[in-house]
Amino acid sequence: MKWTWWKVLTVVCLLYSAVAGFLLPVPRLAIVNESIRNLYFHVPMWFAMMVILGTSVFRSMQYLRNPSARLDILSHEAAKSGIVLGLLGLATGSLWAKYTWGAWWTPDPRLNAAAVAMLIYGAYLVLRGSFRDEQQRARVSAIYNIFAFAAAIPLLFILPRLAGNSLHPGQTGNPGFNKYDLDSTMRLVFYPAVIGWILFSFWMTQVGSRLAFLQLKLDEK
Amino acid sequence: MKNNLLARFFSALCLLQLLLFTGTSAFAQAPGTEAPEMADVLRQSGKIYVVVAAVVIIVAGLLVYLISLDRKVARLEQEINK
């Protein structure tokens, strides 16, 4: 395998965030206490998910303009990586909620919207599995993928904000992190963690795609 | 040979991180009187390094697994594309 710069960067960023995430100081806040460090692990899942799902949609659009089995594979593998990251985001969020809000799940607009977004993506996998004809599968799933992404944007970024009251941070007003949520020392770990997990998702997608390309090549022979 | 290089790279990385970050835990050690409770005892006793080591093992393990998959796929690619 080739050690490209971004693979080295993935290893460095992830190991750095695992060490610095526990050892660098964090703000002393009531209720969250030390669990504020979850920010370094829970939030990057969602960042990486959005980036890799965006890549998947981009590949789907490319497919519809210029159909090829390779583009279908790239889009499918990227969507799979995104779904894995989204599920990990939901699981870590649920665990964090249990110990700060007192329940595994709360009927919170952001939580429910994120769950619905994941279900929509789950349907993508079901849809793909229901076709025998490869070209039809590739075309329909490319179209559905665009719909799923278009549905995920309002579900994750707009509706929770319109709904107002929420326990989830970054909810009222600006959905990003304000000064209270993220201070400058936390950024030192948070940004490398985000970069690391985004690159990790690309790496997973790349390996999966290359394997699928080989399968394709063998099938063609 | 490549494996050897990889192992050396990893150990250098771990060492660098230990050197860089063992000092910084001193920041977090000043116990606040009214400030919200944090895991100060865990830091003072040094047991936090046990947690860090465990997480580093898991992350490194996942990365090694991904790298090994990558290498296997690369080998297959070489074989099939011959």
XYZ file of C-alpha atoms in Angstrom:
303
model
C 0.000 0.000 0.000
C 1.051 3.556 -0.647
C 1.549 5.834 2.348
C -0.011 8.969 0.941
C 0.245 12.142 3.036
C -3.390 12.032 4.089
C -3.134 8.525 5.465
C -0.176 9.587 7.603
C -2.180 12.633 8.698
C -5.115 10.365 9.666
C -2.897 8.285 11.952
C -1.281 11.383 13.498
C -4.574 13.244 14.048
C -6.427 10.292 15.551
C -3.646 9.249 17.919
C -3.109 12.890 18.883
C -6.804 13.411 19.651
C -6.923 10.186 21.687
C -4.056 11.375 23.903
C -4.627 15.128 24.016
C -8.370 14.592 24.316
C -7.855 13.175 27.793
C -4.848 15.099 28.988
C -5.300 18.717 27.895
C -7.318 20.921 30.282
C -11.019 21.540 29.638
C -13.415 24.147 31.081
C -14.896 23.189 34.451
C -18.631 23.105 33.812
C -21.438 21.829 36.011
C -23.435 18.722 34.942
C -21.213 17.754 32.007
C -18.078 17.848 34.201
C -15.347 15.716 32.695
C -17.697 14.269 30.075
C -17.214 17.470 28.053
C -14.320 15.529 26.525
C -16.931 13.567 24.589
C -17.019 16.576 22.302
C -13.729 15.341 20.816
C -15.268 12.006 19.896
C -19.036 12.446 19.478
C -19.104 15.606 17.344
C -16.394 14.560 14.822
C -18.607 11.567 13.943
C -21.257 13.953 12.615
C -18.762 16.212 10.850
C -17.174 13.235 9.132
C -20.611 11.810 8.301
C -21.707 15.008 6.565
C -18.491 15.254 4.557
C -18.567 11.632 3.416
C -22.305 11.717 2.634
C -21.677 14.912 0.653
C -18.992 13.049 -1.279
C -21.454 10.231 -1.874
C -24.038 12.634 -3.324
C -21.385 14.230 -5.502
C -20.528 10.790 -6.915
C -24.239 10.077 -7.450
C -24.633 13.296 -9.435
C -21.565 12.403 -11.460
C -23.119 8.993 -12.070
C -26.351 10.457 -13.373
C -24.451 12.721 -15.755
C -22.129 10.004 -16.908
C -23.142 6.485 -15.774
C -20.345 4.076 -14.886
C -20.061 1.167 -12.489
C -17.067 2.849 -10.819
C -19.033 5.948 -9.847
C -21.845 3.784 -8.493
C -19.351 1.902 -6.324
C -17.732 5.116 -5.057
C -21.098 6.579 -4.133
C -22.311 3.389 -2.442
C -19.136 2.899 -0.389
C -19.128 6.538 0.730
C -22.768 6.275 1.801
C -21.980 3.119 3.783
C -19.134 4.880 5.623
C -21.465 7.797 6.335
C -24.124 5.484 7.764
C -21.570 3.807 10.045
C -20.417 7.198 11.335
C -24.005 8.368 11.822
C -24.860 5.269 13.856
C -21.749 5.789 15.977
C -22.814 9.424 16.439
C -26.272 8.358 17.603
C -24.846 5.723 19.958
C -22.290 8.052 21.545
C -24.879 10.810 21.815
C -27.341 8.493 23.494
C -24.733 7.371 26.018
C -23.758 10.961 26.740
C -27.416 11.918 27.151
C -27.923 9.159 29.729
C -25.265 10.616 32.005
C -25.982 14.318 31.541
C -29.705 14.500 30.850
C -30.687 11.316 32.670
C -32.225 9.375 29.784
C -30.922 7.328 26.868
C -33.235 9.148 24.521
C -35.248 12.336 24.940
C -38.003 13.513 22.584
C -35.721 16.298 21.500
C -36.137 17.766 17.994
C -32.460 17.364 17.181
C -32.256 13.766 18.382
C -35.409 12.678 16.595
C -34.441 14.464 13.391
C -31.017 12.802 13.420
C -32.683 9.406 13.943
C -35.071 10.032 11.031
C -32.137 11.061 8.826
C -30.415 7.767 9.662
C -33.598 5.814 8.855
C -33.780 7.535 5.467
C -30.234 6.401 4.804
C -31.096 2.922 6.063
C -33.763 2.807 3.368
C -31.029 3.576 0.831
C -29.358 0.260 1.665
C -32.680 -1.591 1.547
C -33.491 -0.014 -1.815
C -30.131 -1.007 -3.256
C -30.635 -4.574 -2.124
C -33.976 -4.838 -3.902
C -32.705 -4.599 -7.484
C -31.362 -7.430 -9.595
C -30.435 -5.348 -12.583
C -27.190 -3.499 -11.893
C -27.808 -0.451 -14.033
C -31.277 0.035 -12.683
C -29.967 -0.363 -9.136
C -27.210 2.163 -9.754
C -29.539 4.738 -11.317
C -32.375 4.481 -8.808
C -30.038 4.481 -5.831
C -28.197 7.523 -7.198
C -31.499 9.371 -7.405
C -32.571 8.192 -3.962
C -29.199 9.200 -2.542
C -29.741 12.764 -3.706
C -33.176 12.755 -2.093
C -31.762 11.332 1.148
C -29.094 14.015 1.354
C -31.597 16.739 0.526
C -33.812 15.425 3.339
C -30.910 15.136 5.796
C -29.898 18.808 5.500
C -33.156 20.271 6.863
C -33.510 17.405 9.350
C -30.066 17.973 10.835
C -29.521 21.695 10.427
C -32.799 23.564 9.940
C -35.731 21.856 11.685
C -34.000 21.436 15.095
C -33.174 25.108 15.011
C -36.723 26.146 14.144
C -38.130 23.914 16.872
C -36.466 26.071 19.522
C -36.239 24.412 22.937
C -33.700 21.671 23.077
C -31.281 20.226 25.569
C -28.715 19.707 22.876
C -25.975 22.391 22.816
C -25.719 24.757 19.890
C -29.473 24.826 19.611
C -30.921 28.265 20.096
C -29.628 30.964 17.813
C -26.436 29.968 16.123
C -26.293 26.188 15.810
C -22.494 26.293 15.820
C -20.408 26.326 18.939
C -20.297 29.554 20.848
C -17.602 30.634 23.247
C -19.279 28.840 26.111
C -19.239 25.540 24.290
C -15.754 25.506 22.884
C -12.813 27.438 24.267
C -9.463 27.875 22.595
C -7.731 24.922 24.282
C -10.576 22.654 23.258
C -10.181 23.774 19.663
C -6.589 22.497 19.808
C -7.951 18.980 20.103
C -11.339 19.345 18.450
C -10.178 20.459 14.998
C -7.454 17.791 14.622
C -10.036 15.207 15.766
C -12.506 16.390 13.113
C -9.820 16.302 10.406
C -8.661 12.875 11.588
C -12.121 11.314 11.493
C -12.987 12.882 8.138
C -9.798 11.426 6.653
C -10.489 8.104 8.384
C -13.877 7.923 6.682
C -12.245 8.617 3.315
C -9.725 5.871 3.991
C -12.423 3.333 4.869
C -14.326 4.339 1.739
C -11.225 4.050 -0.413
C -10.386 0.528 0.768
C -13.991 -0.614 0.359
C -14.190 0.895 -3.123
C -10.946 -0.683 -4.264
C -12.182 -4.077 -3.139
C -15.456 -3.518 -5.012
C -13.516 -2.453 -8.126
C -11.608 -5.735 -8.005
C -14.863 -7.656 -7.652
C -16.197 -5.771 -10.645
C -13.113 -6.629 -12.664
C -13.409 -10.318 -11.773
C -17.100 -10.324 -12.682
C -16.350 -8.791 -16.056
C -13.798 -11.482 -16.905
C 11.123 -4.254 5.983
C 8.120 -2.068 5.451
C 6.549 -3.540 8.579
C 9.625 -2.690 10.557
C 9.495 0.894 9.372
C 5.850 1.129 10.331
C 6.499 -0.201 13.813
C 9.295 2.302 14.300
C 7.082 5.130 13.073
C 4.371 4.172 15.553
C 6.692 3.891 18.504
C 8.284 7.242 17.667
C 4.827 8.769 17.495
C 3.772 7.346 20.854
C 6.989 8.553 22.470
C 6.556 12.040 21.025
C 3.045 12.245 22.368
C 4.070 11.072 25.793
C 6.821 13.700 25.906
C 4.532 16.443 24.685
C 1.535 15.808 26.866
C 2.630 14.355 30.149
C 3.486 17.857 31.358
C 0.202 19.446 30.444
C -1.855 17.447 32.933
C -0.436 19.755 35.601
C -2.825 22.433 34.356
C -5.841 20.413 35.269
C -4.625 19.482 38.702
C -5.416 22.655 40.631
C -8.543 21.553 42.490
C -11.177 24.260 42.412
C -12.966 24.914 45.679
C -16.367 25.944 44.317
C -15.769 24.965 40.706
C -17.725 22.010 39.347
C -16.295 18.663 40.271
C -13.817 17.223 37.803
C -11.763 14.053 37.758
C -8.875 15.670 39.630
C -8.124 12.623 41.760
C -7.892 10.463 38.664
C -5.307 12.893 37.331
C -3.360 13.165 40.590
C -3.097 9.425 40.991
C -1.913 9.155 37.385
C -4.557 6.528 36.598
C -5.765 8.732 33.760
C -2.761 7.443 31.808
C -4.238 3.963 32.057
C -7.348 5.251 30.288
C -5.279 7.119 27.721
C -3.176 4.035 27.066
C -6.310 1.894 26.616
C -7.843 4.344 24.149
C -4.573 4.682 22.264
C -4.376 0.883 22.001
C -7.904 0.756 20.571
C -7.384 3.595 18.084
C -3.990 2.249 17.047
C -5.490 -1.243 16.736
C -8.267 -0.003 14.466
C -5.751 1.887 12.354
C -3.468 -1.144 12.098
C -6.458 -3.230 11.035
C -7.420 -0.692 8.361
C -3.802 -0.520 7.182
C -3.615 -4.301 6.943
C -6.843 -4.370 4.915
C -5.418 -1.652 2.681
C -2.272 -3.719 2.134
C -4.243 -6.854 1.355
C -6.342 -4.998 -1.212
C -3.162 -3.495 -2.684
C -1.683 -6.994 -3.052
C -4.862 -8.262 -4.712
C -4.817 -5.285 -7.051
C -1.266 -6.124 -8.056
C -2.167 -9.749 -8.682
C -5.331 -9.089 -10.648
C -3.978 -6.205 -12.686
C -0.966 -8.221 -13.827
